[in-house]
Every structure is written in structure tokens, then in C-alpha cells.
Coordinates of C-alpha atoms and ligand atoms in Angstrom, one line a residue:
X1 CA 101.2 101.9 106.6
X2 CA 102.5 102.1 109.9
X3 CA 100.0 100.1 111.6
X4 CA 100.5 97.0 109.0
X5 CA 104.0 97.7 109.9
X6 CA 103.8 97.5 113.3
X7 CA 101.6 94.3 113.0
X8 CA 103.9 92.4 110.7
X9 CA 106.7 93.3 113.6
X10 CA 104.8 92.0 116.3
X11 CA 103.4 88.7 114.7
X12 CA 106.7 87.9 113.6
X13 CA 107.6 87.6 117.1
X14 CA 104.7 85.9 117.9
X15 CA 105.3 83.2 115.0
X16 CA 109.2 82.9 115.9
X17 CA 107.5 82.1 119.6
X18 CA 105.4 79.4 118.4
X19 CA 108.5 78.0 115.7
X20 CA 110.9 77.6 118.6
X21 CA 107.9 75.4 120.6
X22 CA 107.0 73.3 117.5
X23 CA 106.5 69.7 118.0
X24 CA 107.8 69.7 113.8
X25 CA 105.7 69.3 111.0
X26 CA 103.5 66.4 112.0
X27 CA 101.4 68.3 114.8
X28 CA 101.5 70.2 117.5
X29 CA 103.3 69.5 120.7
X30 CA 104.1 71.0 123.9
X31 CA 103.3 75.0 124.2
X32 CA 101.8 74.7 120.6
X33 CA 99.1 72.1 121.8
X34 CA 97.8 75.1 124.3
X35 CA 98.2 77.3 121.8
X36 CA 96.2 75.5 119.2
X37 CA 93.7 75.0 122.0
X38 CA 92.9 78.7 122.7
X39 CA 92.7 79.1 118.7
X40 CA 89.8 76.6 118.6
X41 CA 88.3 77.9 121.7
X42 CA 88.1 81.5 119.8
X43 CA 87.0 80.4 116.8
X44 CA 83.7 78.0 118.8
X45 CA 83.4 81.1 120.7
X46 CA 82.8 83.2 117.4
X47 CA 86.0 85.3 118.7
X48 CA 88.0 87.3 116.4
X49 CA 91.6 85.8 115.5
X50 CA 93.8 89.3 115.3
X51 CA 97.4 89.2 113.4
X52 CA 99.1 89.3 116.8
X53 CA 97.3 85.9 117.9
X54 CA 98.6 82.6 117.3
X55 CA 97.3 80.7 114.3
X56 CA 97.6 77.4 112.8
X57 CA 100.3 77.7 109.5
X58 CA 97.6 76.2 107.3
X59 CA 94.6 78.7 108.8
X60 CA 97.2 81.2 108.0
X61 CA 97.9 80.1 104.0
X62 CA 94.5 79.6 103.6
X63 CA 93.1 83.3 104.3
X64 CA 96.5 84.6 102.4
X65 CA 95.3 82.3 99.2
X66 CA 91.9 83.3 99.8
X67 CA 92.3 87.0 100.6
X68 CA 95.0 87.3 97.3
X69 CA 92.7 85.9 95.1
X70 CA 89.6 88.6 96.7
X71 CA 92.3 91.1 96.2
X72 CA 93.3 90.4 92.6
X73 CA 89.8 90.2 91.7
X74 CA 88.6 93.4 92.7
X75 CA 91.9 94.9 90.5
X76 CA 91.8 92.8 87.4
X77 CA 88.0 93.3 87.4
X78 CA 88.5 97.0 86.6
X79 CA 89.1 96.1 83.2
X80 CA 86.4 94.7 81.7
X81 CA 84.2 97.8 82.8
X82 CA 86.9 100.2 82.3
X83 CA 86.3 99.3 78.6
X84 CA 82.9 101.1 78.5
X85 CA 84.2 104.4 80.4
X86 CA 85.0 106.5 77.6
X87 CA 81.8 105.1 75.6
X88 CA 79.5 105.7 78.0
X89 CA 76.1 107.3 77.3
X90 CA 75.7 110.3 79.3
X91 CA 77.7 112.4 81.4
X92 CA 75.9 110.9 84.8
X93 CA 76.5 107.6 83.4
X94 CA 80.0 108.1 82.9
X95 CA 80.4 109.6 86.4
X96 CA 78.5 106.8 87.9
X97 CA 81.1 104.4 86.4
X98 CA 84.5 106.4 87.2
X99 CA 82.9 106.1 90.7
X100 CA 82.6 102.2 90.5
X101 CA 85.8 101.3 89.0
X102 CA 87.2 103.5 91.6
X103 CA 85.8 101.7 94.4
X104 CA 87.1 98.4 92.7
X105 CA 90.4 99.7 92.9
X106 CA 89.7 100.6 96.6
X107 CA 88.6 97.5 97.9
X108 CA 91.6 95.8 96.2
X109 CA 94.2 98.2 98.1
X110 CA 91.8 97.1 101.8
X111 CA 92.3 93.3 100.8
X112 CA 95.9 93.7 100.2
X113 CA 96.3 95.8 103.3
X114 CA 94.2 93.2 104.8
X115 CA 96.4 90.2 103.4
X116 CA 99.5 92.1 104.6
X117 CA 98.7 91.6 108.2
X118 CA 99.2 88.0 107.6
X119 CA 103.0 88.0 106.7
X120 CA 102.9 88.5 103.1
X121 CA 103.4 91.4 101.0
X122 CA 101.5 93.3 98.4
X123 CA 104.4 93.3 96.0
X124 CA 104.7 89.4 96.8
X125 CA 101.2 88.6 96.0
X126 CA 101.6 91.0 92.8
X127 CA 104.2 89.0 91.7
X128 CA 102.9 85.6 92.0
X129 CA 99.4 87.0 90.0
X130 CA 101.5 88.1 87.1
X131 CA 103.2 84.6 87.3
X132 CA 99.8 83.3 87.3
X133 CA 100.7 81.5 90.7
X134 CA 97.3 83.2 92.8
X135 CA 94.4 83.4 90.9
X136 CA 91.4 85.9 90.3
X137 CA 87.9 85.5 90.2
X138 CA 87.4 83.5 86.3
X139 CA 84.0 85.7 85.8
X140 CA 86.2 88.6 84.8
X141 CA 87.8 86.5 81.5
X142 CA 84.9 87.3 79.8
X143 CA 84.6 90.0 77.7
X144 CA 82.2 93.6 77.9
X145 CA 80.5 93.2 74.2
X146 CA 78.2 96.0 74.5
X147 CA 76.7 98.7 76.9
X148 CA 74.2 96.5 78.6
X149 CA 77.5 94.7 79.6
X150 CA 77.9 97.2 82.6
X151 CA 74.2 96.5 83.8
X152 CA 74.4 93.3 84.2
X153 CA 77.9 93.0 85.8
X154 CA 76.7 95.4 88.6
X155 CA 73.3 93.4 88.9
X156 CA 74.7 89.9 88.5
X157 CA 78.4 90.1 89.1
X158 CA 78.2 92.6 92.0
X159 CA 75.0 90.8 92.9
X160 CA 76.5 87.4 93.5
X161 CA 79.8 89.4 94.8
X162 CA 77.4 90.2 97.7
X163 CA 76.0 87.2 98.7
X164 CA 79.3 85.8 99.1
X165 CA 80.8 88.8 101.0
X166 CA 77.8 89.4 103.7
X167 CA 78.6 86.8 105.5
X168 CA 82.6 86.9 105.3
X169 CA 81.7 90.1 107.5
X170 CA 81.5 87.6 110.1
X171 CA 84.5 85.9 109.2
X172 CA 87.1 84.8 111.9
X173 CA 89.7 86.6 110.9
X174 CA 89.5 90.5 112.2
X175 CA 91.2 92.5 109.3
X176 CA 89.8 90.8 106.6
X177 CA 85.9 90.8 108.6
X178 CA 86.5 94.3 109.1
X179 CA 87.6 95.3 105.5
X180 CA 84.6 93.6 104.2
X181 CA 82.0 96.0 106.0
X182 CA 83.0 98.8 104.2
X183 CA 83.2 96.7 100.8
X184 CA 80.3 95.0 101.4
X185 CA 78.3 98.6 101.4
X186 CA 79.7 100.0 98.3
X187 CA 78.9 96.6 96.6
X188 CA 75.5 97.4 97.7
X189 CA 75.6 100.5 95.4
X190 CA 77.1 98.9 92.6
X191 CA 74.5 96.1 92.5
X192 CA 71.7 98.8 92.4
X193 CA 73.3 100.4 89.9
X194 CA 73.6 97.6 87.6
X195 CA 69.8 97.2 88.3
X196 CA 69.3 100.6 87.6
X197 CA 70.7 100.8 84.3
X198 CA 69.1 97.3 83.1
X199 CA 65.6 99.1 84.3
X200 CA 66.1 102.2 82.3
X201 CA 67.3 99.9 79.2
X202 CA 64.3 97.6 79.6
X203 CA 61.8 100.3 79.2
X204 CA 63.7 101.6 76.5
X205 CA 63.7 101.0 72.9
X206 CA 63.2 97.6 71.3
X207 CA 66.7 97.5 70.3
X208 CA 67.8 98.6 73.9
X209 CA 65.6 95.8 75.9
X210 CA 67.0 93.1 73.1
X211 CA 70.5 94.7 74.4
X212 CA 69.6 94.3 77.9
X213 CA 68.2 90.8 77.5
X214 CA 71.4 89.6 75.6
X215 CA 73.7 90.8 78.3
X216 CA 71.9 89.3 80.9
X217 CA 72.1 85.9 79.0
X218 CA 75.6 85.3 78.7
X219 CA 76.2 86.9 82.4
X220 CA 73.6 85.0 84.2
X221 CA 75.8 81.3 83.9
X222 CA 79.2 82.6 85.0
X223 CA 77.5 84.6 87.8
X224 CA 76.4 81.1 89.2
X225 CA 80.2 79.8 88.4
X226 CA 81.3 82.5 91.0
X227 CA 80.1 80.7 94.0
X228 CA 82.7 78.1 93.2
X229 CA 82.1 74.2 92.2
X230 CA 79.4 72.3 93.9
X231 CA 80.3 71.7 97.9
X232 CA 81.3 67.8 97.0
X233 CA 83.9 68.9 94.6
X234 CA 85.3 72.1 96.4
X235 CA 88.6 71.4 97.7
X236 CA 89.0 74.3 100.5
X237 CA 84.7 74.3 101.5
X238 CA 84.6 72.1 104.7
X239 CA 88.1 73.2 106.1
X240 CA 87.1 77.2 105.8
X241 CA 83.8 76.4 107.4
X242 CA 85.5 74.3 110.5
X243 CA 87.6 77.5 110.7
X244 CA 84.5 80.4 110.1
X245 CA 86.1 81.8 107.4
X246 CA 83.2 80.5 105.4
X247 CA 79.8 80.6 107.0
X248 CA 77.6 78.6 104.1
X249 CA 78.7 76.6 101.4
X250 CA 79.4 77.3 97.9
X251 CA 75.7 75.3 96.6
X252 CA 73.5 77.2 99.5
X253 CA 74.7 81.0 98.9
X254 CA 74.1 80.1 95.2
X255 CA 70.6 78.9 95.6
X256 CA 70.3 82.4 97.8
X257 CA 71.2 84.1 95.2
X258 CA 69.0 82.5 92.3
X259 CA 66.1 83.2 95.0
X260 CA 67.1 86.8 95.2
X261 CA 67.5 87.0 91.4
X262 CA 64.6 85.6 90.0
X263 CA 62.0 88.3 91.5
X264 CA 64.7 91.0 90.3
X265 CA 64.5 89.7 87.2
X266 CA 60.7 89.5 86.7
X267 CA 60.4 93.5 88.4
X268 CA 63.0 94.3 85.3
X269 CA 60.8 92.4 82.4
X270 CA 64.0 90.4 81.5
X271 CA 64.1 86.2 81.8
X272 CA 66.8 84.5 82.9
X273 CA 68.6 81.9 80.6
X274 CA 67.3 78.7 82.3
X275 CA 64.2 76.5 81.0
X276 CA 64.5 74.4 84.4
X277 CA 64.1 77.5 86.2
X278 CA 61.5 77.0 88.3
X279 CA 59.7 77.4 92.1
X280 CA 59.7 74.4 93.7
X281 CA 57.1 74.6 96.6
X282 CA 58.2 71.7 98.4
X283 CA 61.8 72.7 99.0
X284 CA 60.8 76.1 99.5
X285 CA 63.4 77.2 96.7
X286 CA 63.9 77.8 92.6
X287 CA 65.6 74.6 91.4
X288 CA 67.8 75.7 88.6
X289 CA 69.6 73.7 85.6
X290 CA 72.8 72.1 85.5
X291 CA 75.8 74.5 85.3
X292 CA 78.5 73.7 82.6
X293 CA 81.6 73.3 85.0
X294 CA 83.5 71.9 82.0
X295 CA 83.7 75.7 80.6
X296 CA 84.3 76.5 84.4
X297 CA 87.3 74.2 84.3
X298 CA 88.4 75.7 81.5
X299 CA 88.4 79.2 82.1
X300 CA 90.2 78.5 85.2
X301 CA 92.5 76.7 83.2
X302 CA 93.4 79.9 81.3
X303 CA 91.2 79.7 78.6
X304 CA 88.4 81.6 78.6
X305 CA 88.0 84.6 76.2
X306 CA 89.9 87.1 77.9
X307 CA 92.7 85.3 80.0
X308 CA 95.2 86.6 78.1
X309 CA 93.9 89.9 77.2
X310 CA 93.5 90.7 81.4
X311 CA 96.9 89.5 82.7
X312 CA 99.1 91.3 80.0
X313 CA 97.2 94.3 80.4
X314 CA 97.4 94.1 84.3
X315 CA 101.5 93.0 83.7
X316 CA 102.0 96.0 81.3
X317 CA 100.0 98.4 83.9
X318 CA 102.3 96.9 86.9
X319 CA 105.3 98.1 84.6
X320 CA 104.6 101.4 83.2
X321 CA 103.5 102.6 86.7
X322 CA 106.7 101.4 88.1
X323 CA 108.1 105.1 88.3
X324 CA 104.8 106.0 90.3
X325 CA 105.6 103.4 93.0
X326 CA 109.7 104.9 92.5
X327 CA 107.9 108.2 93.1
X328 CA 105.7 107.5 95.8
X329 CA 108.4 105.7 97.8
X330 CA 110.8 108.5 97.8
X331 CA 108.1 111.0 99.0
X332 CA 107.4 108.7 101.6
X333 CA 111.0 108.7 102.6
X334 CA 111.3 112.6 102.9
X335 CA 107.6 113.0 104.5
X336 CA 107.3 110.0 107.0
X337 CA 103.5 109.4 108.4
X338 CA 103.2 110.8 111.6
X339 CA 103.6 108.1 114.1
X340 CA 101.1 109.5 116.3
X341 CA 99.9 105.8 117.6
X342 CA 103.5 104.5 118.0
X343 CA 103.2 104.7 122.0
X344 CA 99.6 104.2 122.0
X345 CA 97.5 102.3 124.6
X346 CA 96.7 98.9 123.9
X347 CA 93.4 99.3 123.6
X348 CA 93.7 101.8 120.5
X349 CA 95.7 99.2 118.9
X350 CA 92.7 96.9 118.4
X351 CA 91.8 99.5 115.6
X352 CA 94.7 99.3 113.4
X353 CA 92.8 98.6 110.2
X354 CA 90.7 101.9 110.8
X355 CA 93.9 103.5 110.4
X356 CA 95.5 101.6 107.8
X357 CA 92.3 102.8 105.5
X358 CA 92.5 106.0 106.1
X359 CA 96.3 105.9 104.9
X360 CA 95.5 104.1 102.0
X361 CA 92.5 106.7 101.3
X362 CA 95.3 109.6 101.7
X363 CA 98.3 107.9 99.9
X364 CA 98.4 109.6 96.1
X365 CA 96.9 107.0 94.0
X366 CA 99.0 104.0 93.0
X367 CA 99.4 103.1 88.8
X368 CA 99.5 99.5 90.1
X369 CA 95.2 100.0 90.8
X370 CA 94.7 101.9 87.6
X371 CA 94.1 98.7 85.1
Ligands
FE2_401 FE1 84.4 95.5 94.5
FE2_402 FE1 81.7 96.2 93.0

């Protein structure tokens, strides 16, 4: 936590300097031109932008939007799977699912912390989520109807998340890129547990096989929508790629995901619900059917099967957890964290995110994350 505060203070000073020399809202002037040039050169050279570095306001805003949405998705994404913890068919499955859902809470915490280095606060981001002013991934507005959905989510939803997130480990913004390294390792475990769950069901009774197939049928298309709108309709894509926040387009990542899933589905003995899915020798990729973007837009607008339920539960968890936050704040006041890095040499402060993660891991459980 201390590292975040230090970053914010320094960054606030840096921004103050930038604003003092700014030429107005229409574009950079004077010293800002030099700062912009330094920023552009760093991005072009694949160097990392760090919290203390000057960055364009639009770059900062874009990162806050993306990282907040990512953090919210981790936290809201706990709900559909937590729905099955008490009904897991064995102690082993229950332990695995609990570990997985806890991982997602951890991902949310890393990402809120990483977003805080940009000058926003977790409180502000959560307020915006609860007011419907910041989004979370629309995939979590679908219900988990059977136990097989836990497998389909792990295999497809976490699988799509990995495909999206591995390139983010090379994102131009340092704290985001570093948070993604650890998150991706855990997502691999999530994907494999889902695959193994479906494999077990696929080798089970006809009823279990049918349940697995039904879950895959329901989750396949929403998983493809997770990559976002087609490239020509994606509002933020081109700019994000110029800034090297994103490294591949939505359609490129979606194609990669389809190509990965087809042989895995065959190995599982399951089919993917797309009659147009076939190998295209010429392209060296699988062709696939048209995605129903009307459904995607409807879910985005709040008309998915579970939008209201997810947000209501999130708000309630936040309100009911107020006493835990108060208690944690009082405890922190009485037992301040050791300031062992307060006067550390500059080279040590290059790795604040690592300390930040350890601090988060040792913080008493936060009720906000137990939605
Ligand atoms: Fe996650
Ligand atoms: Fe996950």
C-alpha cells in the first residue's frame, strides 16, 4: 500500500509540472512537446511507461478505463462460479473451485492496485461500477445453470481471458504488464481445471456427457464475444494498439482462440455449436459462423439474463462489507505498515508492484472481494 501512495504522490507532482506547462486542451505546447516526444520514443522503443513518467491524459484515461473494467470483471466474475461452491460434487472439486474463485478476487486486487498508480482510487472505481458508469465483461451476465458450466467457464471463458491477456504482459504500462504476468499463470490453472472437469464429464454417463455438451453450447458464442466487437467497429482498438497497450486486434485474438479450441473440443469428444466451423487450408485458420452482435449489444446495455442480479449482489456485498473496511482501516491506523523502503535507493523503487502485491496478500480479507 505504501508503494502505491508514494507513486501517486510523485505522479501527482509530475502531472502538476506537465499541467503547468500545458498549452491548453487543443494540444501540447512548449515543454509538453518534448514530453510527448519522449513518451512516443519510449513506446516506439518498447520501453515501459511507469507511474512517475509523463504520459498523455488520453493514454492515462484509456488505461484507467481498461484496467478498471478488467478489475471489475474479476470481481463480478466470482459470482457465477461461487454459485456452485456449495453444490460441488466432491471435496476435491469444491477445494479446486474455492481456490479458483479466490484467485479471481486476488486478480481484482492486483488490478485495482495497478490502476491506482494512475491517480484513481479503488473507492472511486467501485463507486462507478455500482453506479453503472464503468463496465465489466458482459460474459458474466450469463447464468450458470448446471455443474458443467463450471467446466465450460474454466475451459472457454478463462481460455479466452488467457488469449486476451498473454499479450498484455507486454503492455506499455509497467504496472499493468507486471500484474498480468502473475494473473496469466493463475488463469492457466483455471483453464486446465475447466478442461479436466469437462473431460471427466465427457467420459462419464450419457447424462453427464449431455450436460457437458449443453454447457459448451451455451458458453461458446458469448466466449467469442469476449474479444470485443469486430475490428472495424471497435472504438478504442486502433489507438490502444498505437500506444502498445494492445498488441493484437480483437479479430486476430478471436481467430487465435477458435484455432486453439477446435482440436481441444475434439479431444474432449464435444462439438462446438457452429455449423460453419471448418478448416480453411488457404488461410491456415478455421472459418467460423457469424456472431450475433445484437445479443452482445443487448447484454452490454444491461438486458442480459443476469445484469441486474450481478450488480445488485455486488452493491449488497459492498454495503454489507462496510464494517470490514472500517475495521481494516482502524487496524492499519493502530499498526502502521513498516516503512522499510521509505529511503530506499532509486533502483529499488523500480519494483513497487511486487511489494504492492505482497502487501495485498497480507492484508486481512476484504469483504468487497467476497461477492
Ligand atoms: Fe482472473
Ligand atoms: Fe480465471
